[in-house]
Short mmCIF file of C-alpha atoms (C1' of nucleotides) in Angstrom, two decimals:
data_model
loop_
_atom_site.label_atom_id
_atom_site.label_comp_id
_atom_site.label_asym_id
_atom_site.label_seq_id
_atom_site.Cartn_x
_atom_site.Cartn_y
_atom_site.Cartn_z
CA UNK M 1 10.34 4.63 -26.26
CA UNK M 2 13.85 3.44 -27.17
CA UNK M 3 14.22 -0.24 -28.89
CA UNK M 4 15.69 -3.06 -27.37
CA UNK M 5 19.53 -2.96 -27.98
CA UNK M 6 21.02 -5.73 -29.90
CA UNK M 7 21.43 -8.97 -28.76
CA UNK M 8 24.71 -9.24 -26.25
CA UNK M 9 23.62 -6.65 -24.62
CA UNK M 10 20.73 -8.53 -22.81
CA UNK M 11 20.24 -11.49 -20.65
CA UNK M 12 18.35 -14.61 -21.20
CA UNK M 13 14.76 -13.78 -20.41
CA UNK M 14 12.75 -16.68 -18.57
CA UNK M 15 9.90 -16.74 -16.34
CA UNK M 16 12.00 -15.86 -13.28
CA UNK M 17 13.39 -12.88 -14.81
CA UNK M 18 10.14 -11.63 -15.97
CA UNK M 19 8.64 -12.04 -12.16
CA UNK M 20 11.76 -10.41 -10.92
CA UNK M 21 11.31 -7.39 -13.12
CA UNK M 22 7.60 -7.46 -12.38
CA UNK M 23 8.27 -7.59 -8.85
CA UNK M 24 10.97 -4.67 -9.00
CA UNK M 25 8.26 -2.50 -10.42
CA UNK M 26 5.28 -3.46 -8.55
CA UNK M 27 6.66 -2.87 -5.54
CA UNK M 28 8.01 0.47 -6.88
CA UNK M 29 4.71 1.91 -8.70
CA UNK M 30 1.98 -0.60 -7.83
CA UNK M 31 0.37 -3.25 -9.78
CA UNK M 32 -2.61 -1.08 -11.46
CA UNK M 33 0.29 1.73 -11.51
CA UNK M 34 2.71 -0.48 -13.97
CA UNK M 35 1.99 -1.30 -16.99
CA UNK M 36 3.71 -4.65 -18.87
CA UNK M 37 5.53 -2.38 -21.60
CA UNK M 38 7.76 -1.00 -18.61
CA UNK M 39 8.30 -4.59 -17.67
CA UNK M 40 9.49 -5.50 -20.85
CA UNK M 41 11.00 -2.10 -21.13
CA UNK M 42 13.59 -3.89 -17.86
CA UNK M 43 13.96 -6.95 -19.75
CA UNK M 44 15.03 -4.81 -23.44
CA UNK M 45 12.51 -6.63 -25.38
CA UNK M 46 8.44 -5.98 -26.59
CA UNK M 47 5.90 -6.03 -24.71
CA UNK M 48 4.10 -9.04 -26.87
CA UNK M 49 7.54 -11.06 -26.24
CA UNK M 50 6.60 -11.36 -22.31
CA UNK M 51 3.62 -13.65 -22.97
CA UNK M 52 6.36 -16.00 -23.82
CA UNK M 53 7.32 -16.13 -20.61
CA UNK M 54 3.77 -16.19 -18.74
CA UNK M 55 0.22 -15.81 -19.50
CA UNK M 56 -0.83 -12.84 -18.02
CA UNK M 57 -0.63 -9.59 -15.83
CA UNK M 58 -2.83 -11.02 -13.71
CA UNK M 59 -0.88 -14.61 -13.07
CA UNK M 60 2.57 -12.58 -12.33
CA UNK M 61 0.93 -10.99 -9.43
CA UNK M 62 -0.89 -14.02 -8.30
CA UNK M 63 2.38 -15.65 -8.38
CA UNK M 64 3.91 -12.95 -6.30
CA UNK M 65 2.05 -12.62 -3.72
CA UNK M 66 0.87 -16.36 -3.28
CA UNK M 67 4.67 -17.41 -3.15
CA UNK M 68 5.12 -15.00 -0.88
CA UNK M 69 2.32 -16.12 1.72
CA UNK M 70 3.62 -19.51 1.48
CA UNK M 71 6.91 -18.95 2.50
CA UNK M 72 5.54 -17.14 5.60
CA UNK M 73 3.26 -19.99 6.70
CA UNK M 74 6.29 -22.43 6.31
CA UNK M 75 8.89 -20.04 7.87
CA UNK M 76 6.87 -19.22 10.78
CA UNK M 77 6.40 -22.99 11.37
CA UNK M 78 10.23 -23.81 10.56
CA UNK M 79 10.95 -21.06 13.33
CA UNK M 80 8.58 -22.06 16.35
CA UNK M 81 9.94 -25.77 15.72
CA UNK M 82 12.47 -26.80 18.11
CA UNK M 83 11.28 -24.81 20.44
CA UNK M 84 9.61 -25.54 23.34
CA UNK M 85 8.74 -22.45 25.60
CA UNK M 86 6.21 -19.59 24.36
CA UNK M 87 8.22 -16.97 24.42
CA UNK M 88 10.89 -18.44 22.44
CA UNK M 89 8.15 -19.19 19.76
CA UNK M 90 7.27 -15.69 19.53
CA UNK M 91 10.55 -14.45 19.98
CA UNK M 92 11.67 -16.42 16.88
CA UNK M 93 8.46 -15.98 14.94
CA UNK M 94 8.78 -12.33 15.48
CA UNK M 95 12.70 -12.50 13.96
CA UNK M 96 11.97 -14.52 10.55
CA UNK M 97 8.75 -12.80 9.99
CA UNK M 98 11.04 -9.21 10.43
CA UNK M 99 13.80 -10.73 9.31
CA UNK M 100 11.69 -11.43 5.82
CA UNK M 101 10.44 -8.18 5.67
CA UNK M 102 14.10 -6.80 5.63
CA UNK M 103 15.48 -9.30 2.91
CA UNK M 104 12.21 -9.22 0.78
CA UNK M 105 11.25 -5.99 0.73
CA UNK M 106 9.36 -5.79 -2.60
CA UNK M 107 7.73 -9.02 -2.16
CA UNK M 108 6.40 -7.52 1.16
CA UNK M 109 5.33 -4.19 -0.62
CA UNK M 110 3.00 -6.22 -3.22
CA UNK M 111 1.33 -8.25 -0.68
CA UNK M 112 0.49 -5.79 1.56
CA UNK M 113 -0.27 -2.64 -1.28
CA UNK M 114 -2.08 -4.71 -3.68
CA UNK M 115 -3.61 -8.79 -2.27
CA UNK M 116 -6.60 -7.56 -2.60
CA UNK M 117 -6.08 -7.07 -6.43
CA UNK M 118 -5.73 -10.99 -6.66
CA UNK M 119 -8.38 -12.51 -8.39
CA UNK M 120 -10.30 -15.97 -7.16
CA UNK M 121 -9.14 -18.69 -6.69
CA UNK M 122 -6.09 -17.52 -5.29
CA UNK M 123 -7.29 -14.78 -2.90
CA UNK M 124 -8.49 -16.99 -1.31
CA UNK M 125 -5.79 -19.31 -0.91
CA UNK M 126 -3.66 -16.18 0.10
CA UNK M 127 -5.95 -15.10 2.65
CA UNK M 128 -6.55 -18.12 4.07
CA UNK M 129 -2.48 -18.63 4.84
CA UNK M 130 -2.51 -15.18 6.25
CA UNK M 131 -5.45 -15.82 8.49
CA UNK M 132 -3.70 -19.14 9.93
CA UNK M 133 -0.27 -17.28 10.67
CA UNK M 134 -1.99 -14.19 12.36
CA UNK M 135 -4.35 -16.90 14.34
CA UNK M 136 -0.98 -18.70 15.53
CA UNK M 137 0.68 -15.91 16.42
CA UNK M 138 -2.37 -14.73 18.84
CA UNK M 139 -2.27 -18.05 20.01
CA UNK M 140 1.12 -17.93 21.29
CA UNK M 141 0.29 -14.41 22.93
CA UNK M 142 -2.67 -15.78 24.63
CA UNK M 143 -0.81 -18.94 25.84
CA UNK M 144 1.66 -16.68 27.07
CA UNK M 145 -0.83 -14.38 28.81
CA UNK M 146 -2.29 -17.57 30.15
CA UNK M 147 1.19 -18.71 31.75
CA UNK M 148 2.06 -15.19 33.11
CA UNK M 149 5.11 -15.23 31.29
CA UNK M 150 3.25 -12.12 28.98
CA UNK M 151 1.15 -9.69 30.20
CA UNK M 152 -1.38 -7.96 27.55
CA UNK M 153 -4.73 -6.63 27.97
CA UNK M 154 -6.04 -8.27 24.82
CA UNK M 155 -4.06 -10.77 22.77
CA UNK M 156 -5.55 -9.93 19.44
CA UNK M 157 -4.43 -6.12 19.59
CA UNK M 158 -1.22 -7.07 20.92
CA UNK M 159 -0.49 -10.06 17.84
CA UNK M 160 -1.35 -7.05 15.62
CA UNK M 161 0.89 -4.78 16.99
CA UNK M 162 3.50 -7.21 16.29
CA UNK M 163 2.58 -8.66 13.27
CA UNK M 164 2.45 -5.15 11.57
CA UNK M 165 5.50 -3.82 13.12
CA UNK M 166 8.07 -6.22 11.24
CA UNK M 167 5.75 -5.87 8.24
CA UNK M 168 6.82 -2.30 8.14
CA UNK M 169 10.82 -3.38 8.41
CA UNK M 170 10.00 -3.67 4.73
CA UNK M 171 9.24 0.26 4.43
CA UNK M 172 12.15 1.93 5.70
CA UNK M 173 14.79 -0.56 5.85
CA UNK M 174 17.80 -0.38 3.56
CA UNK M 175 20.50 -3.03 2.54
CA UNK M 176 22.84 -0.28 2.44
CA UNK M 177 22.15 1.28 5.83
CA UNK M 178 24.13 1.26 9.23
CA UNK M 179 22.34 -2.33 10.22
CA UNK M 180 21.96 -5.83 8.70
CA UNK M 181 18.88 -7.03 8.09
CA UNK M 182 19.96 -9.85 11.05
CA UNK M 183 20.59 -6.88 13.04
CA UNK M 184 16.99 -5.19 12.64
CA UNK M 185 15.01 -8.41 13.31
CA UNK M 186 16.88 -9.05 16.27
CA UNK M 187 16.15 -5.67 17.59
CA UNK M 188 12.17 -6.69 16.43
CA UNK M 189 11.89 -10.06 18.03
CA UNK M 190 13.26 -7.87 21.35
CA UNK M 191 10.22 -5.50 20.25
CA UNK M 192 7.70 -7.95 19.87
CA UNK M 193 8.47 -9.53 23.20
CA UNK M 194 7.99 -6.45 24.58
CA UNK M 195 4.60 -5.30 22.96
CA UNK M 196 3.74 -8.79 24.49
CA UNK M 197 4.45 -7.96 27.54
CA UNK M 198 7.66 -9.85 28.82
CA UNK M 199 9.79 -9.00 31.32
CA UNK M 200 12.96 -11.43 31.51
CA UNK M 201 13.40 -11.17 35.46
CA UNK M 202 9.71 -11.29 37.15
CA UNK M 203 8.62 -9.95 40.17
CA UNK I 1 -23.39 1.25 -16.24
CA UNK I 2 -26.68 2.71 -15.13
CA UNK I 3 -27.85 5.83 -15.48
CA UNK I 4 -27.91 8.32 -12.81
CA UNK I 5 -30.89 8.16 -10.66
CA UNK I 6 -33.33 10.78 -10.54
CA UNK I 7 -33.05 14.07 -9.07
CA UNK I 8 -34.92 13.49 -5.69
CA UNK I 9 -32.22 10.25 -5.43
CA UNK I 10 -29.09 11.95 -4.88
CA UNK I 11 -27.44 14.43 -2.16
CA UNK I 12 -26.08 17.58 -3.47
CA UNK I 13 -22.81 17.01 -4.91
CA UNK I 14 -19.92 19.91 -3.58
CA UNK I 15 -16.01 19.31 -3.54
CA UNK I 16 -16.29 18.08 -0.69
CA UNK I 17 -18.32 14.97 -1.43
CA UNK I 18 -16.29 14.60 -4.44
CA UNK I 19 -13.63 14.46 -2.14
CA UNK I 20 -15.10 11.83 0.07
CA UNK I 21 -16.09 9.31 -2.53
CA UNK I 22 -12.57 9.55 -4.28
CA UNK I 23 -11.20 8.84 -0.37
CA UNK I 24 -13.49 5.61 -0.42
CA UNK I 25 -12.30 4.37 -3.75
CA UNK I 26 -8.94 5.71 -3.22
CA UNK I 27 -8.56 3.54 0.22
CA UNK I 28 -10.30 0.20 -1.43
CA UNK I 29 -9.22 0.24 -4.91
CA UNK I 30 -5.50 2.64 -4.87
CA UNK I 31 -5.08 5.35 -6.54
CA UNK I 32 -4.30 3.81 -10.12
CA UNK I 33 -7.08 1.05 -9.24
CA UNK I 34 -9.59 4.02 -9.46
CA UNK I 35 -11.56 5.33 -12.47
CA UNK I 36 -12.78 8.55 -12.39
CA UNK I 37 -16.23 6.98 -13.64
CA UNK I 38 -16.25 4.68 -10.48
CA UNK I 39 -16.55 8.07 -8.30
CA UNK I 40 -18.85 9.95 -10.17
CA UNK I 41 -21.05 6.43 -10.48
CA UNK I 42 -20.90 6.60 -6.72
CA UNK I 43 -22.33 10.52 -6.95
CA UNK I 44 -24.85 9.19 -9.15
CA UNK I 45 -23.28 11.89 -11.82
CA UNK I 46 -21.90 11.65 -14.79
CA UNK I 47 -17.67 11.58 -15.27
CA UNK I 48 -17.14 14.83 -16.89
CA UNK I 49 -19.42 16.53 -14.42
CA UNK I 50 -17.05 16.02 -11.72
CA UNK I 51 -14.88 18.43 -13.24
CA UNK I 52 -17.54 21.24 -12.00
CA UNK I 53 -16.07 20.38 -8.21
CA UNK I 54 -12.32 19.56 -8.79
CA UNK I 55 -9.24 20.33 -11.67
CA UNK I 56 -8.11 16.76 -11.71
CA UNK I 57 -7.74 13.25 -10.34
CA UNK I 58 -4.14 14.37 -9.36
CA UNK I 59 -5.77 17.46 -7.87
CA UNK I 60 -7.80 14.63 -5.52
CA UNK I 61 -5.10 12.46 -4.42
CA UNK I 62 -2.69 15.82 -3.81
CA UNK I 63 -5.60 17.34 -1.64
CA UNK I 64 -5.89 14.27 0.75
CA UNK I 65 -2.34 13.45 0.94
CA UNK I 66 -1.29 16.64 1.79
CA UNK I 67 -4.09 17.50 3.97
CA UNK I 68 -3.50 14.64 6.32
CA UNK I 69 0.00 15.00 6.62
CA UNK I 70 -0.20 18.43 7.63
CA UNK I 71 -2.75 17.27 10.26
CA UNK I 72 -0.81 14.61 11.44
CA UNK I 73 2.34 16.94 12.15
CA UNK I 74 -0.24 19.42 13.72
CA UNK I 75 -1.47 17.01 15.88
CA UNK I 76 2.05 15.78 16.88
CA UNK I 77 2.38 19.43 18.14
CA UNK I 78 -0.80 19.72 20.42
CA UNK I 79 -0.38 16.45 22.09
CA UNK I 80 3.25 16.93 23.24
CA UNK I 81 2.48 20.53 24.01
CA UNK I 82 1.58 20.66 27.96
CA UNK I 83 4.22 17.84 28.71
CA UNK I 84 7.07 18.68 30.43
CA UNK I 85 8.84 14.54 30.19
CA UNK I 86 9.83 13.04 27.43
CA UNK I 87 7.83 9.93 28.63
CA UNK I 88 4.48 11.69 28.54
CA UNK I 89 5.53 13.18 25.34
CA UNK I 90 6.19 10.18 23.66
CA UNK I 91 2.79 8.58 25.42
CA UNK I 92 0.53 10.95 23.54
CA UNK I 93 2.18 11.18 20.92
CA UNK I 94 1.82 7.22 19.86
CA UNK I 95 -2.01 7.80 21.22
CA UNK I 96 -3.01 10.43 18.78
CA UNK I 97 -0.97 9.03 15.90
CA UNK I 98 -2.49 5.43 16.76
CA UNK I 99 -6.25 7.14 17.09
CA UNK I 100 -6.03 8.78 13.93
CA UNK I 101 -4.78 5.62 12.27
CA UNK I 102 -8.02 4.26 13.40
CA UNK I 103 -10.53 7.19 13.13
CA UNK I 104 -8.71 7.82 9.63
CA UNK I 105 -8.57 4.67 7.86
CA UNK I 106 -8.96 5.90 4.79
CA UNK I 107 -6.99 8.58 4.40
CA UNK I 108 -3.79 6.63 6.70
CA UNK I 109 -4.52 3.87 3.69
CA UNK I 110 -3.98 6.44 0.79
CA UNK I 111 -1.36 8.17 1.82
CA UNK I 112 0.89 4.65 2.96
CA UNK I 113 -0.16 3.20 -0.48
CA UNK I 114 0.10 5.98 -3.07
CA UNK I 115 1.87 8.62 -1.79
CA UNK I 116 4.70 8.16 -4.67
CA UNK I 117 2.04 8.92 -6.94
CA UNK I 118 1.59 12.47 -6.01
CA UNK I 119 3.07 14.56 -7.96
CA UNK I 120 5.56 17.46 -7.48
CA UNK I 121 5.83 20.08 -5.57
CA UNK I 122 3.12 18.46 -2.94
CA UNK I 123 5.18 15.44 -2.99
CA UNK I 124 7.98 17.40 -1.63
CA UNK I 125 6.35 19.47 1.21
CA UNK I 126 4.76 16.02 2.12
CA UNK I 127 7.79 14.11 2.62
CA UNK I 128 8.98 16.92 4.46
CA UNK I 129 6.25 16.90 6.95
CA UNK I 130 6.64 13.10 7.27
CA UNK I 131 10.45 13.64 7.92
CA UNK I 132 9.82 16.43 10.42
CA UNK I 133 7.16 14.25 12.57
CA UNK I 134 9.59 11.05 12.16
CA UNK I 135 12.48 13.55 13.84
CA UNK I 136 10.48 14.66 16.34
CA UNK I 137 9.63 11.10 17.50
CA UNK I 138 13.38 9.90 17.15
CA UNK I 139 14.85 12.63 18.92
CA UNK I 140 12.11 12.40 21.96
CA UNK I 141 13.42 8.29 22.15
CA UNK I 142 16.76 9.37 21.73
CA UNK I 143 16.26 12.19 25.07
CA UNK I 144 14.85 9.74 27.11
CA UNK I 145 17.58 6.83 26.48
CA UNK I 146 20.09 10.20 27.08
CA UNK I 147 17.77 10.86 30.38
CA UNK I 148 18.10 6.60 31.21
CA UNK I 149 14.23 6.74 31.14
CA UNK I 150 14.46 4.80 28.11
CA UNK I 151 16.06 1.79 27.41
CA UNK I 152 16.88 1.26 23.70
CA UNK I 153 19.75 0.05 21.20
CA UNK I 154 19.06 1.99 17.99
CA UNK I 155 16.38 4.92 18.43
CA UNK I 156 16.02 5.51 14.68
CA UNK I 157 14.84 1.69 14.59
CA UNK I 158 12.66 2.17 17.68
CA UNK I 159 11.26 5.10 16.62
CA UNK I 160 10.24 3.63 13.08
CA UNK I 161 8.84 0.29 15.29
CA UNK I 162 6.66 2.67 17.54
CA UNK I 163 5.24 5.03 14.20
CA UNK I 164 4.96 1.98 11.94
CA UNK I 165 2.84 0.32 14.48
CA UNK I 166 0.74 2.86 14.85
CA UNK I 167 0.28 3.57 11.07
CA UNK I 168 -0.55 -0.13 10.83
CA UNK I 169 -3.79 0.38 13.35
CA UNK I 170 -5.98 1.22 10.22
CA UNK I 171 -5.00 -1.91 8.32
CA UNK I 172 -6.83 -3.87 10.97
CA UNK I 173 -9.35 -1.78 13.14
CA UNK I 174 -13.13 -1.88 12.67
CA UNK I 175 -15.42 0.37 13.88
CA UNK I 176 -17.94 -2.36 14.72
CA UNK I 177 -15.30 -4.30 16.71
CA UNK I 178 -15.20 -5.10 20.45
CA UNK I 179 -12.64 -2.24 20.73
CA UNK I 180 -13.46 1.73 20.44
CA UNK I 181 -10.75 3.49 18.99
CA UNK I 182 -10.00 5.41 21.80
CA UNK I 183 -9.17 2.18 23.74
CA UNK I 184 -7.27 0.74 20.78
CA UNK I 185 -5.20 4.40 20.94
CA UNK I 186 -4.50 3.77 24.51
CA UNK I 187 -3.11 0.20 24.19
CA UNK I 188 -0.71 1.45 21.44
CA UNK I 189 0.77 4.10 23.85
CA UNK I 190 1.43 1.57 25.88
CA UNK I 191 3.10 -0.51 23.52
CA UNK I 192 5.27 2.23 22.43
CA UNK I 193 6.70 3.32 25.89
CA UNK I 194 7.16 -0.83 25.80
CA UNK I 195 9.37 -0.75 22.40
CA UNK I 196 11.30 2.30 23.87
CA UNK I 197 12.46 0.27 27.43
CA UNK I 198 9.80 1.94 29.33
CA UNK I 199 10.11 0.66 32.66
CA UNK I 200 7.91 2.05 35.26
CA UNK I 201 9.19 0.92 37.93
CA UNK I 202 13.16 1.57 37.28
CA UNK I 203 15.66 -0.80 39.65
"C1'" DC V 1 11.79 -12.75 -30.46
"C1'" DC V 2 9.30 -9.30 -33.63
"C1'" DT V 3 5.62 -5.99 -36.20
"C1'" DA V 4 1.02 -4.97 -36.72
"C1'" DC V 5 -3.03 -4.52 -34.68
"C1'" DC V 6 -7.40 -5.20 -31.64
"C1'" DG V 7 -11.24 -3.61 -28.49
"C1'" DA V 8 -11.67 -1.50 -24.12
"C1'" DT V 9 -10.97 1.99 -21.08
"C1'" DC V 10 -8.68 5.85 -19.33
"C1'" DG V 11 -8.61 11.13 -17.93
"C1'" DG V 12 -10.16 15.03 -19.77
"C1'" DT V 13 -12.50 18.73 -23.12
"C1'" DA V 14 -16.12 21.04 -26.08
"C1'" DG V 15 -20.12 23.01 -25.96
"C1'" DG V 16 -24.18 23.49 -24.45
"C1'" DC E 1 -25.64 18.85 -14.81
"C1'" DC E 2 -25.56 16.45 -19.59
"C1'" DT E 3 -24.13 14.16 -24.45
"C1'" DA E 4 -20.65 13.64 -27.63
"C1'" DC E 5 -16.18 13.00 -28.32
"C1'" DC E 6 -10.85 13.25 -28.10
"C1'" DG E 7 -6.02 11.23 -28.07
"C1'" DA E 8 -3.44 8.15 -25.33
"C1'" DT E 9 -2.61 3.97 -23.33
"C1'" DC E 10 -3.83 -0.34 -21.65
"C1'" DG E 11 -3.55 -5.81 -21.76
"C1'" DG E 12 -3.53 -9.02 -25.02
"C1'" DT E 13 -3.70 -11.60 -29.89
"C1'" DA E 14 -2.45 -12.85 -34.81
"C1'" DG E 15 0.80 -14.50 -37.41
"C1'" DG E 16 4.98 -15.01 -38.52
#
DNA sequence: CCTACCGATCGGTAGG
DNA sequence: CCTACCGATCGGTAGG
């Protein structure tokens, strides 16, 4: 346990840069696996000083992952916008939601490790935003399906196999590798049109 | 907290119903989310008489980590042995990686969520059993794209959309749904010939 | 922003 | 298998 060094050597500390620290070392350890004093530890001040910045352990987390499932709804609906045909809806629904994954890794790690460590109210609010952009995305596979543009035996298993693929864009991809995280989700919107069954030149 | 039920109440308690009830809580809670009371309460023990059937928590969470890799890597063996084409080979391999992702929820979820917490050295022989499966399934993409069986850009990002996928099976699949998980295993090998190019009926 | 401190709970041990 | 108990650590508060 070192103390905080002096003054200059630290940045202002606000409520965004006690989320971002939080969020570095959630996704890293785990909610119930981090405990505030290495938060504060990030931030080179005492543990006591955080609840200047928030109000609890609990409301950082909520925070999180609630911002986080907002930004999906709205993306998904900024991406299928514009476009007309169902399998550019998917196709571009598949590439922000991968897309996402690859430029907010840790916010993707939270939601999906530790949601259900939310407390009410906003569980529910989470879930319920989750449960609408899963339910559109099946709709557009069973539209699809329904047009003969996609061919799937069952529209649910199929949105899952997409969904959950560019979810997991968040657990091996790397800023620093050989692609851009543009690169990767256009590689996964090609994937999820292809779980989904399309082929570009039918019989 | 209430007191253990009587004697004629509870099964006989062995390491390998510790085991099981730490796999339970392990899966719904995560590793850190977990007291030790919460699985003896679920024995209908006591906490410190858990430590008649197991060293340590760690002990628990090393044991079921380790064990399912190992079976996952065994299984990758026996379902590509007997195939002479890559295609086949990469067929049953997605099918028994996606049934065991839905025959082993709880374990898949332990091992996705806490696997950083193990410590060292199973942490190391783990992570090298995950490596050697995630080879194997790269370089069988990589043959077939060599072989123009398979039609792919990047088979280390294919490879990670097929096994990701399939990992992601026991985030979703009930055992009460309309789906066994022998049907949902068989949809998912079909899905990940899809992601590789698959094309049955080349041009 | 800090020091001092709180009650609660944790994993684990002693010793039957 | 239990009761009794340990030191450590947790999230959070008091009061500057």
């Amino acid at each position: 346990m070192t103390a905080p060094a002096a003054r200059g050597d630290r940045a202002a500390v606000t409520p965004a840069t006690v989320r971002d620290a939080a969020t570095t070392l959630f996704a890293e350890k785990g909610y119930h696996g981090t405990a505030l004093s290495e938060v504060a530890a990030r931030l080179r001040i005492r543990t006591p000083s955080l609840y200047n910045h928030m109000s609890s352990k609990q409301e950082l987390l909520a925070e999180i992952v609630l911002r986080t499932s907002q930004e999906v709804w709205d993306e998904f609906g900024a991406a299928v916008d514009g476009h007309d045909d169902v399998v550019s809806r998917l196709r571009e629904a598949a590439r922000v939601y991968a897309l996402r994954h690859a430029t907010h890794r840790r916010e993707a790690l939270i939601v999906n490790r530790d949601v259900a460590s939310v407390d009410e109210p906003v569980l529910s609010q989470v879930l319920e935003l989750r449960r609408r952009h899963e339910r559109a995305v099946r709709d557009l596979i069973a539209e699809g399906a329904d047009q003969g543009v996609l061919v799937v035996e069952t529209p649910r298993v199929a949105s899952f196999g997409v969904l959950e693929m560019c979810v997991s864009v968040a657990r091996w991809f790397s800023p620093g590798g050989p692609l851009t995280a543009e690169q990767v989700a256009e590689q996964y919107s090609e994937f999820a049109l292809r779980v989904a069954g399309f082929v570009s030149a039918p019989s």
